[in-house]
Tab-separated table of C-alpha atoms and ligand atoms in Angstrom:
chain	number	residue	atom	x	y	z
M	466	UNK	CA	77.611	109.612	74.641
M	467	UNK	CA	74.657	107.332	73.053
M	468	UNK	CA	74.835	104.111	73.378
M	469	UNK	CA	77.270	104.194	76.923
M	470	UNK	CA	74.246	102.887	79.382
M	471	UNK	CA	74.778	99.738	80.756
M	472	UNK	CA	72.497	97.683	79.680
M	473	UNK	CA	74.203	94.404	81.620
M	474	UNK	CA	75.938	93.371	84.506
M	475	UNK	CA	76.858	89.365	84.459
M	476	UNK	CA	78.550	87.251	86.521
M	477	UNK	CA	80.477	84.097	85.507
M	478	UNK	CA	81.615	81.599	88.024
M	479	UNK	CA	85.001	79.384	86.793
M	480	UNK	CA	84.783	76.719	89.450
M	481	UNK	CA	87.672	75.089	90.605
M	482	UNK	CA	88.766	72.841	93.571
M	483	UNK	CA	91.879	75.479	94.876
M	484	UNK	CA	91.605	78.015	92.474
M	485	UNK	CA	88.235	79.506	91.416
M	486	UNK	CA	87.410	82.720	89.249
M	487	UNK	CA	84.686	85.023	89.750
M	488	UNK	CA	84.273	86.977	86.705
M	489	UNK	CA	81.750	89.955	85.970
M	490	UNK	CA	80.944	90.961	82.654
M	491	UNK	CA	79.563	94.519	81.687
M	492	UNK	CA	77.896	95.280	78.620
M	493	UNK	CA	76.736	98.529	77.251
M	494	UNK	CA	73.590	98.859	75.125
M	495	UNK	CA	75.937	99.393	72.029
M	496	UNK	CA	77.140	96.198	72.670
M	497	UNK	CA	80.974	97.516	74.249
M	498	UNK	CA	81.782	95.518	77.290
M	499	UNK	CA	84.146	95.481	79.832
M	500	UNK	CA	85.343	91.561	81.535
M	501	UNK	CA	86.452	92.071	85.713
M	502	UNK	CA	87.307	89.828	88.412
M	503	UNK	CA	86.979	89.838	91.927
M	504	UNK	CA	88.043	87.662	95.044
M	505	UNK	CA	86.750	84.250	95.374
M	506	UNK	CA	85.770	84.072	98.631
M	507	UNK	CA	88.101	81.587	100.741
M	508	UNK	CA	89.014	77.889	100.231
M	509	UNK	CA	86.613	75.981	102.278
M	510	UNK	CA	87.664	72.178	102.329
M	511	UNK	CA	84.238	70.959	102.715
M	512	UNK	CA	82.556	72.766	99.853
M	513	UNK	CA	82.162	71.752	96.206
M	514	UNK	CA	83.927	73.595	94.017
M	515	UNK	CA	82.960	77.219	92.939
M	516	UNK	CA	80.056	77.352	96.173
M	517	UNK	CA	82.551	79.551	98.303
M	518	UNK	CA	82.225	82.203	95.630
M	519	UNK	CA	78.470	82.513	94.925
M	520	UNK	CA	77.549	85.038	98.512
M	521	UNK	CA	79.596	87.400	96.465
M	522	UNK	CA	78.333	86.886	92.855
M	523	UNK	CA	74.712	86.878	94.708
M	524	UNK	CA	75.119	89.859	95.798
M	525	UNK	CA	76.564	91.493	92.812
M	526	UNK	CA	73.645	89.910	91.247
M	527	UNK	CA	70.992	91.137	93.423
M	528	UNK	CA	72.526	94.200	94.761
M	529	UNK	CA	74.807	96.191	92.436
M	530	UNK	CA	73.633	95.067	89.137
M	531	UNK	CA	70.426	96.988	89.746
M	532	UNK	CA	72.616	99.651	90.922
M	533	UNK	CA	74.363	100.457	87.897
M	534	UNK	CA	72.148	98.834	85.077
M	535	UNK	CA	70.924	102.290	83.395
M	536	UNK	CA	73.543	104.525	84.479
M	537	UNK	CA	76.277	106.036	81.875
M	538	UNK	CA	79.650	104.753	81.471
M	539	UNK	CA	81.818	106.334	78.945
M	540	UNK	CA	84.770	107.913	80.782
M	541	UNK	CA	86.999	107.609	84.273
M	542	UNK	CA	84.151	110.005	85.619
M	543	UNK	CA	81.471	108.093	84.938
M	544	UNK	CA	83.221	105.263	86.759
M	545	UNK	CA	83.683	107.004	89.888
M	546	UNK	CA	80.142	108.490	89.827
M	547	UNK	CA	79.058	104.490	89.557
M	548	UNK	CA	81.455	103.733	92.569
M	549	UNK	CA	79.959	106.335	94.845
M	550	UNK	CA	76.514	105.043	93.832
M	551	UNK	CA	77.488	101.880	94.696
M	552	UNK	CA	79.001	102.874	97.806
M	553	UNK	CA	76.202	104.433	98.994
M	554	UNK	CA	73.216	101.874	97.879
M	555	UNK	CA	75.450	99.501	100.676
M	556	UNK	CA	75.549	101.400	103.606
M	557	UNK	CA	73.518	99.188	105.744
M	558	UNK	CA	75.307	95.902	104.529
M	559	UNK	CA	78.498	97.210	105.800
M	560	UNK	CA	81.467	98.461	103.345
M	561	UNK	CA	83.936	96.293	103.593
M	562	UNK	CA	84.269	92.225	103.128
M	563	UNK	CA	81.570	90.864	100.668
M	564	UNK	CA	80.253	94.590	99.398
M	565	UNK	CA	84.318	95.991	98.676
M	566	UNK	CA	84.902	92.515	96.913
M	567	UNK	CA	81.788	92.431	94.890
M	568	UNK	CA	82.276	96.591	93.866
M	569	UNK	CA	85.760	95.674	93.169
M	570	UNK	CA	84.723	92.892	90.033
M	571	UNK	CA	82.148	95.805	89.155
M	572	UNK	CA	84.793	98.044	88.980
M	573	UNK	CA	87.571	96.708	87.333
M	574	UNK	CA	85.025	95.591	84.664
M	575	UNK	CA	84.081	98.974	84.126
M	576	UNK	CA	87.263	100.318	83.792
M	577	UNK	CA	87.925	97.884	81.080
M	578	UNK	CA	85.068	98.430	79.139
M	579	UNK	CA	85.867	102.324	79.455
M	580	UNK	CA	89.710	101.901	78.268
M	581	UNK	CA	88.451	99.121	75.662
M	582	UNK	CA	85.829	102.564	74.573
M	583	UNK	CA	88.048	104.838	74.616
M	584	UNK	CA	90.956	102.717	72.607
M	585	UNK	CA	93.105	103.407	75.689
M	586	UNK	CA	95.266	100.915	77.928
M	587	UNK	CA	93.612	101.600	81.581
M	588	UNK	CA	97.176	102.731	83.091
M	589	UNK	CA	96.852	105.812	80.745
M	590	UNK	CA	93.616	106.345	82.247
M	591	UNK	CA	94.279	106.115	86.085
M	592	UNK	CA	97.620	108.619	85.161
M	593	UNK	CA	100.967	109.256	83.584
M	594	UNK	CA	103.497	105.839	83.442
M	595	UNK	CA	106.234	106.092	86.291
M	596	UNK	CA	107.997	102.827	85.460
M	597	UNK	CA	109.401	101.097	82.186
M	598	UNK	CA	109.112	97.599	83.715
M	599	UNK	CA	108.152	96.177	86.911
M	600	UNK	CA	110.008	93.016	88.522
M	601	UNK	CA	107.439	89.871	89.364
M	602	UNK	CA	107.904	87.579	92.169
M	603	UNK	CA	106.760	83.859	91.742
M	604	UNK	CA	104.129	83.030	94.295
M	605	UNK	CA	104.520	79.301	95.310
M	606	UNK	CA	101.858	77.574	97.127
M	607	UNK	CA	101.599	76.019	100.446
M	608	UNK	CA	104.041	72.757	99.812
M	609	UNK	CA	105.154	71.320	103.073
M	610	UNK	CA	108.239	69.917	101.356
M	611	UNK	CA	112.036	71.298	100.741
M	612	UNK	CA	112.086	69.431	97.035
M	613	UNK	CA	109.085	70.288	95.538
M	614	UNK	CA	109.557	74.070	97.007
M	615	UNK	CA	112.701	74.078	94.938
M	616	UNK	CA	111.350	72.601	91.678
M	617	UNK	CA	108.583	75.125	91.424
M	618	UNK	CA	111.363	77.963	92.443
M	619	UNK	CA	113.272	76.134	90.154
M	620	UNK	CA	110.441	76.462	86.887
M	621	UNK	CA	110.361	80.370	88.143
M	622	UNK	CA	114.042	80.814	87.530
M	623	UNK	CA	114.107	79.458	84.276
M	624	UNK	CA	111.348	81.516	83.400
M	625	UNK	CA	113.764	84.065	83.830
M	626	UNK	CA	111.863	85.406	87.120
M	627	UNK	CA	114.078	86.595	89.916
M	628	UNK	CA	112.601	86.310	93.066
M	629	UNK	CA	110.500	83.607	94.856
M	630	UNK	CA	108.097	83.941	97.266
M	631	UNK	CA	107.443	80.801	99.929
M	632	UNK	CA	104.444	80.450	101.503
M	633	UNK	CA	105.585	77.902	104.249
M	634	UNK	CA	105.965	78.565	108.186
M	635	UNK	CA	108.716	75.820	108.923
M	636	UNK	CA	111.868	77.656	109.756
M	637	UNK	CA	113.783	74.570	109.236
M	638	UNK	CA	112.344	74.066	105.700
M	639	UNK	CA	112.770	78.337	104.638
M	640	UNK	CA	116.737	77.460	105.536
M	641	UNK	CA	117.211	74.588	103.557
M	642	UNK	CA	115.428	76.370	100.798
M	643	UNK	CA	117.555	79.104	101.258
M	644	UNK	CA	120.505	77.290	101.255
M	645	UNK	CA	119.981	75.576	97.687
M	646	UNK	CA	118.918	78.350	95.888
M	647	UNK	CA	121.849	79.850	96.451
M	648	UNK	CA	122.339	83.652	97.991
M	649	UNK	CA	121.005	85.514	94.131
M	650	UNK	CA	117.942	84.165	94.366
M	651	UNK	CA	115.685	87.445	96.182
M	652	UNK	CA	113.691	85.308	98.991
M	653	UNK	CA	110.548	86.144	100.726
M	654	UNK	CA	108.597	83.985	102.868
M	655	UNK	CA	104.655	84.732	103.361
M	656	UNK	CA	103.160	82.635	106.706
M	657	UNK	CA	99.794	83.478	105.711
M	658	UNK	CA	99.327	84.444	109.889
M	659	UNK	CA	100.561	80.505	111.253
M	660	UNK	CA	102.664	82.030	114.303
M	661	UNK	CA	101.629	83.345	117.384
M	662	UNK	CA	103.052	86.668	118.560
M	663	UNK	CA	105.367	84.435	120.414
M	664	UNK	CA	106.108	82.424	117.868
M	665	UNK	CA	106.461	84.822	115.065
M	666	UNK	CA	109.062	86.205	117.074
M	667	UNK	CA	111.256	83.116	117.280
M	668	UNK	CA	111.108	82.120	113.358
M	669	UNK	CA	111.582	85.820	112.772
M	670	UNK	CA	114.837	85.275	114.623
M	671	UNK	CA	115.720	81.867	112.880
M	672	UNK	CA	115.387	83.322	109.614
M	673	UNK	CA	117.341	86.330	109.891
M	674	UNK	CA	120.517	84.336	108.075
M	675	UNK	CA	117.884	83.610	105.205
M	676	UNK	CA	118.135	86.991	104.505
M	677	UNK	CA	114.693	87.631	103.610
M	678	UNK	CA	113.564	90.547	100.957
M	679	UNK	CA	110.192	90.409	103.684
M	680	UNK	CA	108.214	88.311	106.341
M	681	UNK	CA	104.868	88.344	105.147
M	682	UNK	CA	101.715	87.780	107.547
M	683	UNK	CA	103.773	86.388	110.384
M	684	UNK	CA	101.179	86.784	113.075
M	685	UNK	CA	97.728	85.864	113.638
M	686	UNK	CA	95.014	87.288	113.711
M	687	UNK	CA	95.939	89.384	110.805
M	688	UNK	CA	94.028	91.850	111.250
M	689	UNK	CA	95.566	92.539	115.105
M	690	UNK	CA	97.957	95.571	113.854
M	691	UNK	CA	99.318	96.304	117.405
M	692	UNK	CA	100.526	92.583	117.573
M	693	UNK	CA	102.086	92.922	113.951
M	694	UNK	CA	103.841	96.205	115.408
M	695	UNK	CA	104.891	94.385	118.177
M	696	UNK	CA	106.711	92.008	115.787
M	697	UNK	CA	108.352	94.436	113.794
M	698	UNK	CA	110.055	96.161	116.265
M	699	UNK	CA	111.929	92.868	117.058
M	700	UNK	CA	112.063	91.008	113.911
M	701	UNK	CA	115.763	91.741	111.391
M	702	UNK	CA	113.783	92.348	108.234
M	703	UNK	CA	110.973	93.906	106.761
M	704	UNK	CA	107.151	93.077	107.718
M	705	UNK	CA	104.714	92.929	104.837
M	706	UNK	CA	100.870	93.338	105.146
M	707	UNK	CA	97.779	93.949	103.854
M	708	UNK	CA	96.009	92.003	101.630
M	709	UNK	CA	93.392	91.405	104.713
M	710	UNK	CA	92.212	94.890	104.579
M	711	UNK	CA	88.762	96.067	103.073
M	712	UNK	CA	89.020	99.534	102.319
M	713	UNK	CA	91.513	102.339	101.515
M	714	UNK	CA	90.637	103.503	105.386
M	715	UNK	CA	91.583	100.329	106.659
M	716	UNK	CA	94.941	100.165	104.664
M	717	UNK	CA	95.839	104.121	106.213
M	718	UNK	CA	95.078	102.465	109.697
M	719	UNK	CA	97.500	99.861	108.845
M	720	UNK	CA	100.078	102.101	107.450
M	721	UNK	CA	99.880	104.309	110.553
M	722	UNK	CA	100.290	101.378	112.805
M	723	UNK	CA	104.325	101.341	112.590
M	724	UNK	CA	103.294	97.548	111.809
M	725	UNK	CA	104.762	97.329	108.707
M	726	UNK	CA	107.788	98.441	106.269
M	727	UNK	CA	105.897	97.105	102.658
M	728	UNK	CA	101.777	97.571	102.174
M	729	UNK	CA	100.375	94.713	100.446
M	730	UNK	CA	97.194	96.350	98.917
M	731	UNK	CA	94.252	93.347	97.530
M	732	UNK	CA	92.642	95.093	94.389
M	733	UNK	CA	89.985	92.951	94.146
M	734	UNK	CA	89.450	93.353	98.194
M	735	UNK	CA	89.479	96.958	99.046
M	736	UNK	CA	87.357	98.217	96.056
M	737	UNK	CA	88.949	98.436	92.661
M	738	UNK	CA	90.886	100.589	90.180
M	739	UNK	CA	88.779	103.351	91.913
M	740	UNK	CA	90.109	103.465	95.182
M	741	UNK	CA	93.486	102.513	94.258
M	742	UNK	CA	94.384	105.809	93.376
M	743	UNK	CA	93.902	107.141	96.684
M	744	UNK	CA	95.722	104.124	97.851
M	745	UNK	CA	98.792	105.404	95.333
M	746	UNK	CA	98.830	108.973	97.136
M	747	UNK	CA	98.773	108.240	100.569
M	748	UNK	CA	101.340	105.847	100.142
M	749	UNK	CA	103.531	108.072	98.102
M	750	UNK	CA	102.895	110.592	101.074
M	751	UNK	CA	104.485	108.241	103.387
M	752	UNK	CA	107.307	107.540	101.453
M	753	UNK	CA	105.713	103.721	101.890
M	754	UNK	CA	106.546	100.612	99.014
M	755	UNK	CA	103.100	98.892	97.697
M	756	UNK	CA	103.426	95.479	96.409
M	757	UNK	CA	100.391	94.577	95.524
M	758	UNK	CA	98.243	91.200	96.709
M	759	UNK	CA	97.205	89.151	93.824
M	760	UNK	CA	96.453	85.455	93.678
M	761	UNK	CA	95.074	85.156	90.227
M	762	UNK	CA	96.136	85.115	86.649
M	763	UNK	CA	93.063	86.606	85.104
M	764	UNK	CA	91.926	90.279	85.297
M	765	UNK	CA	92.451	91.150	88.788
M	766	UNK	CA	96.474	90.424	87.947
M	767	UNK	CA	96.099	92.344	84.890
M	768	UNK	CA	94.308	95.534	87.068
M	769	UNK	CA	97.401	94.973	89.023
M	770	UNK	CA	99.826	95.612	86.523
M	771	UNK	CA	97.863	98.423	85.263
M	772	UNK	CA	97.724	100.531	88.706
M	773	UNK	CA	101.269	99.579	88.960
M	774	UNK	CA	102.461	101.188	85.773
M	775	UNK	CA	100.764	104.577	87.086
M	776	UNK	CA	102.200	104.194	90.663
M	777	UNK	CA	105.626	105.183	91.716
M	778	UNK	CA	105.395	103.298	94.822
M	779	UNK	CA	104.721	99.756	93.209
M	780	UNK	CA	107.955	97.783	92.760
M	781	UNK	CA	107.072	94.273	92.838
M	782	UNK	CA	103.940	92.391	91.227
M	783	UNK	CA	103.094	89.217	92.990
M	784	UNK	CA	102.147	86.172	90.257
M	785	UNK	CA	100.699	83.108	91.393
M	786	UNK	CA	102.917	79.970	90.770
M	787	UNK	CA	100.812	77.115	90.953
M	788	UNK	CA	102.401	73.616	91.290
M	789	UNK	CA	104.151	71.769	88.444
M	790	UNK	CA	102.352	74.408	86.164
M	791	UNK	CA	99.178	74.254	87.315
M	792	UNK	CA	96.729	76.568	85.229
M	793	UNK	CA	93.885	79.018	86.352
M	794	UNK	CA	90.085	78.005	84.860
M	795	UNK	CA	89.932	81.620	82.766
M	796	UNK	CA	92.816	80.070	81.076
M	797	UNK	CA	94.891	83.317	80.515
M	798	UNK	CA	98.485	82.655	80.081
M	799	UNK	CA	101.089	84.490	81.706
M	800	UNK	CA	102.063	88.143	81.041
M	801	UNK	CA	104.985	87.974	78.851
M	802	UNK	CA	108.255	88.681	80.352
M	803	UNK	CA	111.709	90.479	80.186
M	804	UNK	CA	114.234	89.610	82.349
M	805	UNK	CA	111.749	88.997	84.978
M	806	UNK	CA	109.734	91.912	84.596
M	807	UNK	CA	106.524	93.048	83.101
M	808	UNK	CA	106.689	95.813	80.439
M	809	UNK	CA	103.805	98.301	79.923
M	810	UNK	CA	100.767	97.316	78.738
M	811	UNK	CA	99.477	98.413	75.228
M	812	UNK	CA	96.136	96.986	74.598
M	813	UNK	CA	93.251	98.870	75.024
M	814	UNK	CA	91.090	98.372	78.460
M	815	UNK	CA	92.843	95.475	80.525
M	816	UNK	CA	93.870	93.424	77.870
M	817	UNK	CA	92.317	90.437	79.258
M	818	UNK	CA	92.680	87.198	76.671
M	819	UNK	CA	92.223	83.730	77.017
M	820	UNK	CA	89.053	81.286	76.626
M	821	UNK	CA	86.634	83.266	79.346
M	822	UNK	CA	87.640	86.751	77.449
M	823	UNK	CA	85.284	85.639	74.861
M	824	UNK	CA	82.015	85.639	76.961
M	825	UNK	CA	79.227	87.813	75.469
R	841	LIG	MG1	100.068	86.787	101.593
């Protein structure tokens, strides 16, 4: 099709102290582009804001721009002929950690500027809707403190959302929690990997009268899936896992591992929109739920809702709720809502809006 060669590949770094963007920006030589995100590294309490991104935006930079700058990309094919190039050029970097997270802002970019070419929402391009809505979850930070815990759950319930997620590890604190929301409220609680096998065990225990919708993370090292197993077979509710894994091979491993009852899949980790729908079949295969990982409000959210939409298995989108309404640096507001749910999305590519949407 002429004018589909990328003639661009850009990254844009939206620093910020908790809460950075990485952005990637794809432009075609007819001037269509397509605006992805990808992981931001990890917070690193010693750095200045924004540095714990740039390994990855280097290396998009350096690395896959060159890759892709010259190549067609007009349609879903073209896409997954640019992934495989990708995937290739890397080999001897290693696939998964900083090479899956920088193809994964390539990718997502590119599948917006396809759906944004083709006048075509990008769930109608990865396959046929399977929902009408999809429930969110309200993702609290780390707090450390019963009250403020329940006036950010609080802000979530009057935003009509239905279910709260806690990321705290004190079982004491989870209870009390509990206890004031009231039994409606659907609870999980992600540890982010603070317990010891041994541990893990014991606030699994604790919790049970919390009456959990899932235990997210509880054991560390994360990535240890025959200590995760170990915790499952003893703990009374479901174990969820895997936004720590960097590749659709790494999430069947975990799914095989009888460590887990929910797969927590991070787009913006394992590879993109791509790779997802592999990630979508094996899961439906197993009969296994995906929630899927997301800690942003910017693209890689709106990739999630997306894949969702075309995925039986998804049930439950994750959205960050930052403290007394804290606001991410692309400055894209939240998905609208209906009774706590996201409806299907009708603008063409990703939809992506807000101040950093305007970029080239
Ligand atoms: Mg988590």
């Amino acid at each position: 099709m002429p004018g589909s060669t990328i003639s661009s590949v850009e990254v844009e770094i939206l620093a910020d102290r908790f809460n950075p963007q990485l952005l990637v920006h794809v432009q075609c030589d007819d001037g269509t582009s397509g605006t992805g995100e990808t992981w931001w590294g990890t917070y690193q309490p010693h750095a200045l804001p924004g540095t714990p991104v740039l390994p990855i935006a280097v290396f998009i930079d350096s690395v896959l721009a060159p890759v892709v700058t010259g190549e067609p990309c007009a349609a879903p094919d073209d896409i997954e002929s640019l992934w495989t190039r990708m995937h290739r050029a890397t080999l001897q970097y290693g696939h998964e950690g900083i090479v899956s997270t920088a193809m994964s802002g390539i990718d997502l970019a590119l599948w917006d500027l396809v759906g944004k070419r083709l006048g075509r929402p990008v769930t109608d391009l990865i396959g046929p809707s399977k929902h009408d809505r999809i429930p969110v979850y309200a993702s609290l930070t780390w707090l450390g403190d019963a009250n403020r815990v329940c006036d950010d759950a609080q802000r979530a319930l009057d935003a009509g959302i239905r279910a709260v997620k806690l990321h705290e590890a004190d079982v004491p604190l989870i209870l009390e929690v509990r206890r004031r929301l009231g039994p409606a409220v659907s609870l999980m609680v992600d540890a982010s990997a603070r317990f010891d096998e041994e541990g893990a065990l014991r606030a699994a225990a604790a919790l049970a009268e919390a009456d959990l919708v899932w235990f997210e993370e509880p054991v560390s090292p994360q990535t240890d899936h025959a200590a995760l197993a170990r915790v499952r077979e003893r703990a009374p509710m479901p174990i969820a896992a895997g936004e720590n894994e960097f590749s659709v091979a790494g999430l069947e491993r975990l799914a095989a591992s009888n460590a887990i009852d929910i797969l927590q899949p991070e787009i913006v980790k394992f590879g993109g929109i791509t790779p997802a729908r592999r990630v979508s079949e094996f899961a439906e295969r197993l009969g296994l739920p995906v929630y899927p990982h997301n800690y942003s409000l910017g693209p890689s959210l709106l990739a999630n809702i997306h894949w969702g939409f075309s995925t039986p298995a998804v049930r439950w989108l994750e959205i960050p709720w930052l403290s007394e309404g804290g606001t991410f640096p692309c400055g894209m507001p939240m998905p609208e809502l209906v009774d706590g749910c996201v409806t299907r999305p009708s603008a063409a590519g990703l939809g992506f809006t807000g101040p950093a949407a305007q970029h080239s």
